[in-house]
Amino acid sequence: MTEVTARAPSKVIVLGEHFVVLNSRALSTAVSIYSRATAEDGGEGVIIESKSMGVRARLDVGSRAPDPRLEPFAEALRRLRSMDYDLAPARVVVDSDAPPSAGLGSSASTVAAFLLAYTTLVGDPLNKDNLFSITLAAEDVAHGASSGVDPATVVYGGTILYSIKDRVIERLEGPIRGARLIIADSGVRRSTAGPVMSVIELRRRLGQPAELIYSAADIVALRGIEALKRGDAAELGLLMNFNHGLLSAIGVSSPELEDLVYAARAAGALGSKLSGAGRGGIVIALAPEGSEDKVTGALRARAPWVLKPEVGVPGAEVVELTR
Ligand code: PMV
């Protein structure tokens, strides 16, 4: 029997969510909160078991997945079939440490881990570019059109400057010098599609003033990667605060998110903002060296969970292969 385990990191958008959907650039980083997939050969057909969803089902490329939450995996297999993959029988168990619908890209990272484990098992591991494009297609079928920043971050890893047009424009590895990224959950779950559609509608209705905000966000993301390269955490924090204001302007903040954002700043964060689709989900704070505990404590007093992951970690990878 052959067994393969692959994992993919979660993602945190540091600057530029929403604006990236309509062509602005965004800065996103891979964080050490992992989704894993373990594939073993044998059995009949391709069986998927998701521990976090509590489902087990056989995926059939000719029909819809028996549970809508498994549809991205079924679509991933359809894409493999169209690339002439022989869909050998296997059992794939997937699991994620990232809570769903929080802004961490758990669905993209689970699908990427699934695809990498399965294609390695069948002897033809997808390269990064194909892994990205199939993960993106699988995500789109389940969640509606997206910018692709989630699949790009979890597949390529590191910290990326991203646009829909050019995909990964620039990629850095490793942590943010002089500061620590802290993630706090508002405890409010939401879909991505709802806020995304309302922002697109707002831009259509408002026209020019909204377009100016998109241009500002684009430059903010570019300035963000430049600040990272210089190790200028103070400037990155400032850009995060500014970006949060732009996200408030387009209507995706909420009282719960504002509470966390301002608590982090009061405790000494260089910057803090909502991250992901907003109206719930997570906020991120950039704590300077020496203030980490104070910022973490302020957030812990308000949030159901707070994490301090490594950032800029490698993308999807095989972690174990036994024959
Ligand atoms: O909250 P999430 O993880 O679904 O992030 C979505 C990011 C958006 O920019 C709002 C949408 C997208 O496709 O880029």
Coordinates of C-alpha atoms and ligand atoms in Angstrom, one line a residue:
M1 CA 0.0 0.0 0.0
T2 CA 1.2 3.5 -0.8
E3 CA 0.3 6.4 1.5
V4 CA 1.0 10.1 0.9
T5 CA 0.4 13.1 3.2
A6 CA 0.4 16.6 1.8
R7 CA -0.3 19.9 3.6
A8 CA -1.1 23.4 2.5
P9 CA -0.9 26.6 4.7
S10 CA -3.7 29.0 5.3
K11 CA -3.6 32.5 4.0
V12 CA -4.0 36.0 5.5
I13 CA -4.6 39.0 3.2
V14 CA -2.3 41.7 4.6
L15 CA -3.5 44.5 2.2
G16 CA -6.0 44.8 -0.6
E17 CA -8.8 42.3 -0.2
H18 CA -11.9 43.1 -2.2
F19 CA -10.0 45.7 -4.3
V20 CA -8.1 42.7 -5.8
V21 CA -11.4 41.3 -7.2
L22 CA -11.5 44.3 -9.7
N23 CA -7.8 44.4 -10.7
S24 CA -6.0 46.2 -7.9
R25 CA -3.0 44.5 -6.4
A26 CA -3.1 42.7 -3.0
L27 CA -0.5 41.6 -0.5
S28 CA -1.1 38.1 1.0
T29 CA 0.9 35.8 3.1
A30 CA 0.9 32.1 3.8
V31 CA 0.6 31.3 7.5
S32 CA 1.4 28.1 9.5
I33 CA -2.2 27.0 10.1
Y34 CA -2.4 23.9 8.0
S35 CA -4.9 21.8 6.0
R36 CA -3.7 18.2 5.5
A37 CA -4.7 15.4 3.1
T38 CA -3.6 11.7 3.4
A39 CA -4.2 9.6 0.4
E40 CA -3.9 5.8 0.2
D41 CA -4.4 3.6 -2.8
G42 CA -7.0 0.8 -3.2
G43 CA -10.7 0.4 -2.7
E44 CA -13.4 1.3 -5.3
G45 CA -13.4 4.8 -6.9
V46 CA -12.1 7.9 -5.2
I47 CA -13.4 8.2 -1.6
I48 CA -13.1 11.4 0.3
E49 CA -13.4 11.7 4.0
S50 CA -13.5 15.1 5.7
K51 CA -12.9 15.1 9.4
S52 CA -13.8 18.8 9.9
M53 CA -17.1 18.5 7.9
G54 CA -17.9 15.0 9.3
V55 CA -18.6 13.5 5.8
R56 CA -17.4 10.5 3.8
A57 CA -18.4 10.0 0.2
R58 CA -17.4 8.6 -3.2
L59 CA -16.7 11.2 -5.7
D60 CA -17.9 10.5 -9.2
V61 CA -16.6 12.8 -12.0
G62 CA -19.8 12.2 -14.0
S63 CA -22.2 13.6 -11.4
R64 CA -22.4 16.3 -8.7
A65 CA -20.9 15.5 -5.3
P66 CA -23.4 13.9 -2.9
D67 CA -22.7 16.8 -0.4
P68 CA -22.4 20.4 -1.8
R69 CA -19.4 21.0 0.5
L70 CA -17.6 18.3 -1.5
E71 CA -18.2 19.8 -4.9
P72 CA -14.8 21.5 -5.1
F73 CA -13.1 18.1 -4.7
A74 CA -15.4 16.6 -7.4
E75 CA -14.5 19.5 -9.7
A76 CA -10.8 19.0 -8.9
L77 CA -11.1 15.4 -10.1
R78 CA -13.0 16.5 -13.3
R79 CA -10.1 18.8 -14.1
L80 CA -7.6 16.0 -13.5
R81 CA -9.6 13.8 -15.8
S82 CA -9.6 16.5 -18.5
M83 CA -5.8 16.5 -18.2
D84 CA -5.8 12.7 -18.9
Y85 CA -5.1 11.7 -15.4
D86 CA -6.0 8.1 -14.7
L87 CA -8.3 8.5 -11.7
A88 CA -7.0 5.4 -9.8
P89 CA -9.1 4.3 -6.7
A90 CA -8.0 5.8 -3.5
R91 CA -9.2 7.0 -0.1
V92 CA -8.3 10.5 0.8
V93 CA -8.8 11.9 4.3
V94 CA -8.7 15.7 4.6
D95 CA -8.7 17.9 7.6
S96 CA -7.9 21.5 8.4
D97 CA -6.8 23.4 11.5
A98 CA -8.3 26.6 9.9
P99 CA -11.9 27.4 10.9
P100 CA -14.1 27.7 7.8
S101 CA -15.6 31.1 6.7
A102 CA -13.2 33.1 8.8
G103 CA -11.0 34.6 6.1
L104 CA -8.1 32.1 6.3
G105 CA -8.7 30.4 3.0
S106 CA -9.4 27.0 4.5
S107 CA -11.3 25.7 1.5
A108 CA -8.4 26.6 -0.9
S109 CA -5.8 25.0 1.3
T110 CA -7.8 21.8 1.8
V111 CA -8.4 21.4 -1.9
A112 CA -4.7 22.1 -2.7
A113 CA -3.6 19.5 -0.1
F114 CA -6.1 17.0 -1.5
L115 CA -4.9 17.5 -5.1
L116 CA -1.2 17.3 -4.2
A117 CA -1.7 14.1 -2.0
Y118 CA -3.8 12.4 -4.7
T119 CA -1.7 13.2 -7.7
T120 CA 1.5 12.2 -5.8
L121 CA -0.2 8.9 -4.9
V122 CA -1.0 8.2 -8.6
G123 CA 2.6 8.9 -9.5
D124 CA 2.2 12.3 -11.3
P125 CA 2.3 15.1 -8.8
L126 CA 0.9 18.4 -10.1
N127 CA 3.5 21.2 -10.6
K128 CA 2.8 24.5 -8.8
D129 CA 1.2 26.2 -11.8
N130 CA -1.3 23.4 -12.5
L131 CA -2.0 23.0 -8.8
F132 CA -2.8 26.7 -8.6
S133 CA -5.1 26.6 -11.7
I134 CA -7.0 23.5 -10.7
T135 CA -7.4 24.7 -7.1
L136 CA -8.7 28.0 -8.5
A137 CA -11.2 26.3 -10.8
A138 CA -12.4 24.0 -7.9
E139 CA -12.9 27.0 -5.7
D140 CA -14.8 29.0 -8.4
V141 CA -17.3 26.2 -9.0
A142 CA -18.2 26.2 -5.3
H143 CA -18.0 29.8 -4.3
G144 CA -18.5 31.8 -7.5
A145 CA -15.8 33.8 -9.2
S146 CA -12.9 34.9 -7.1
S147 CA -9.7 36.8 -7.6
G148 CA -7.6 33.7 -7.0
V149 CA -5.5 35.3 -4.3
D150 CA -6.4 32.4 -1.8
P151 CA -5.3 29.5 -4.1
A152 CA -2.2 31.5 -5.2
T153 CA -1.1 32.1 -1.6
V154 CA -1.7 28.6 -0.3
V155 CA 0.0 26.9 -3.4
Y156 CA 3.1 29.2 -3.9
G157 CA 3.5 30.1 -0.2
G158 CA 5.6 33.0 1.1
T159 CA 4.3 36.5 0.9
I160 CA 3.0 37.5 -2.5
L161 CA 2.0 40.6 -4.4
Y162 CA -0.9 39.5 -6.5
S163 CA -3.2 40.7 -9.2
I164 CA -5.9 39.0 -11.3
K165 CA -4.1 40.0 -14.5
D166 CA -0.5 39.0 -13.6
R167 CA -1.2 36.5 -10.8
V168 CA 2.0 36.3 -8.6
I169 CA 3.9 39.5 -9.4
E170 CA 6.5 39.2 -6.7
R171 CA 7.1 36.7 -3.9
L172 CA 9.1 37.0 -0.6
E173 CA 9.9 34.3 1.9
G174 CA 10.1 34.4 5.7
P175 CA 8.8 36.5 8.6
I176 CA 8.1 40.2 8.9
R177 CA 11.2 41.8 10.4
G178 CA 10.7 43.6 13.7
A179 CA 7.1 42.7 14.2
R180 CA 4.7 39.8 14.7
L181 CA 1.4 39.2 12.9
I182 CA -1.4 38.3 15.3
I183 CA -4.8 36.9 14.1
A184 CA -8.0 37.3 16.2
D185 CA -11.4 35.9 15.3
S186 CA -14.5 38.0 15.7
G187 CA -16.5 34.9 16.1
V188 CA -18.9 36.0 13.4
R189 CA -19.2 33.6 10.4
R190 CA -20.2 34.9 7.0
S191 CA -20.0 33.9 3.3
T192 CA -17.4 35.4 1.0
A193 CA -19.9 35.8 -1.8
G194 CA -22.2 38.2 0.1
P195 CA -19.7 41.0 0.9
V196 CA -18.0 40.5 -2.5
M197 CA -21.2 41.1 -4.5
S198 CA -22.2 44.1 -2.4
V199 CA -18.8 45.7 -2.9
I200 CA -19.0 45.2 -6.7
E201 CA -22.5 46.8 -6.6
L202 CA -21.3 49.7 -4.5
R203 CA -18.5 50.4 -7.0
R204 CA -21.0 50.3 -9.9
R205 CA -23.4 52.7 -8.2
L206 CA -20.8 55.2 -6.9
G207 CA -18.4 55.2 -9.9
Q208 CA -15.6 57.7 -9.6
P209 CA -15.2 58.1 -5.8
A210 CA -15.1 54.3 -5.5
E211 CA -12.6 53.9 -8.4
L212 CA -10.3 56.4 -6.6
I213 CA -10.4 54.1 -3.5
Y214 CA -9.4 51.1 -5.7
S215 CA -6.5 53.1 -7.1
A216 CA -5.4 54.0 -3.5
A217 CA -5.6 50.4 -2.4
D218 CA -3.5 49.3 -5.4
I219 CA -0.7 51.7 -4.4
V220 CA -1.0 50.7 -0.7
A221 CA -0.4 47.0 -1.6
L222 CA 2.7 48.0 -3.6
R223 CA 4.0 50.2 -0.8
G224 CA 3.4 47.3 1.5
I225 CA 5.7 44.9 -0.3
E226 CA 8.3 47.6 -0.5
A227 CA 8.1 48.2 3.3
L228 CA 8.4 44.4 3.9
K229 CA 11.6 44.3 1.7
R230 CA 13.1 47.2 3.7
G231 CA 12.1 45.6 7.0
D232 CA 10.0 48.7 7.8
A233 CA 7.3 47.3 10.0
A234 CA 6.1 50.8 11.1
E235 CA 5.3 51.7 7.5
L236 CA 3.5 48.4 7.0
G237 CA 1.4 49.0 10.1
L238 CA 0.5 52.5 8.9
L239 CA -0.6 51.0 5.5
M240 CA -2.7 48.4 7.3
N241 CA -4.5 51.1 9.2
F242 CA -5.1 53.1 6.1
N243 CA -6.3 50.0 4.2
H244 CA -8.8 49.2 7.0
G245 CA -10.2 52.7 6.5
L246 CA -10.7 52.0 2.8
L247 CA -12.4 48.7 3.7
S248 CA -14.7 50.6 6.1
A249 CA -15.5 53.0 3.3
I250 CA -16.7 50.1 1.0
G251 CA -18.9 48.8 3.8
V252 CA -17.3 45.5 4.9
S253 CA -16.3 46.4 8.5
S254 CA -18.7 45.7 11.4
P255 CA -18.9 46.8 15.1
E256 CA -17.2 43.5 16.2
L257 CA -14.3 44.0 13.8
E258 CA -13.9 47.7 14.8
D259 CA -13.8 46.7 18.4
L260 CA -10.9 44.3 17.8
V261 CA -9.1 46.7 15.4
Y262 CA -9.1 49.5 18.0
A263 CA -8.3 47.3 20.9
A264 CA -5.1 46.1 19.1
R265 CA -4.1 49.7 18.3
A266 CA -4.7 50.8 21.9
A267 CA -2.4 48.0 23.1
G268 CA 0.4 49.2 20.9
A269 CA -0.1 47.5 17.5
L270 CA 1.7 49.3 14.6
G271 CA -1.3 48.5 12.5
S272 CA -4.5 46.5 12.5
K273 CA -7.3 45.7 10.1
L274 CA -10.0 43.3 9.1
S275 CA -8.7 40.6 6.8
G276 CA -10.6 38.6 4.1
A277 CA -14.1 39.3 3.0
G278 CA -15.1 41.2 6.2
R279 CA -18.5 41.6 8.0
G280 CA -17.1 39.0 10.4
G281 CA -14.2 36.6 10.2
I282 CA -10.8 37.7 11.4
V283 CA -8.7 40.8 12.1
I284 CA -5.0 41.0 11.9
A285 CA -2.7 43.1 14.0
L286 CA 1.0 43.9 13.6
A287 CA 2.7 43.9 17.0
P288 CA 6.2 45.5 17.3
E289 CA 8.8 43.5 19.2
G290 CA 8.2 44.0 22.9
S291 CA 4.4 44.6 22.6
E292 CA 3.4 41.2 21.4
D293 CA 2.0 40.0 24.8
K294 CA 0.1 43.3 25.4
V295 CA -1.6 43.1 21.9
T296 CA -2.3 39.4 22.2
G297 CA -3.8 39.9 25.7
A298 CA -6.0 42.8 24.6
L299 CA -7.3 40.6 21.7
R300 CA -7.7 37.5 23.9
A301 CA -10.0 39.5 26.2
R302 CA -12.4 40.0 23.3
A303 CA -12.0 37.2 20.7
P304 CA -12.9 33.5 20.8
W305 CA -9.5 32.7 19.6
V306 CA -6.2 34.5 18.9
L307 CA -3.2 32.9 17.0
K308 CA 0.4 34.0 16.4
P309 CA 1.4 31.9 13.3
E310 CA 4.6 32.0 11.4
V311 CA 4.1 34.0 8.2
G312 CA 5.6 33.7 4.7
V313 CA 5.8 29.9 5.1
P314 CA 6.2 27.5 2.1
G315 CA 3.2 26.6 0.0
A316 CA 1.6 23.2 -0.5
E317 CA 4.0 20.4 -0.1
V318 CA 4.2 16.6 0.4
V319 CA 5.2 15.9 4.0
E320 CA 5.2 12.0 4.0
L321 CA 5.3 9.2 1.5
T322 CA 5.4 5.6 2.5
R323 CA 5.3 2.5 0.2
Ligands
PMV1 O1 -12.5 35.9 3.4 P1 -11.9 35.1 2.3 O2 -10.9 34.2 2.8 O3 -13.0 34.4 1.6 O4 -11.2 36.1 1.4 C1 -11.8 36.7 0.3 C2 -10.9 37.7 -0.4 C3 -11.7 38.6 -1.3 O5 -10.8 39.6 -1.8 C4 -12.8 39.4 -0.5 C5 -12.3 37.9 -2.4 C6 -11.3 37.4 -3.5 O6 -11.7 36.5 -4.3 O7 -10.2 37.9 -3.6

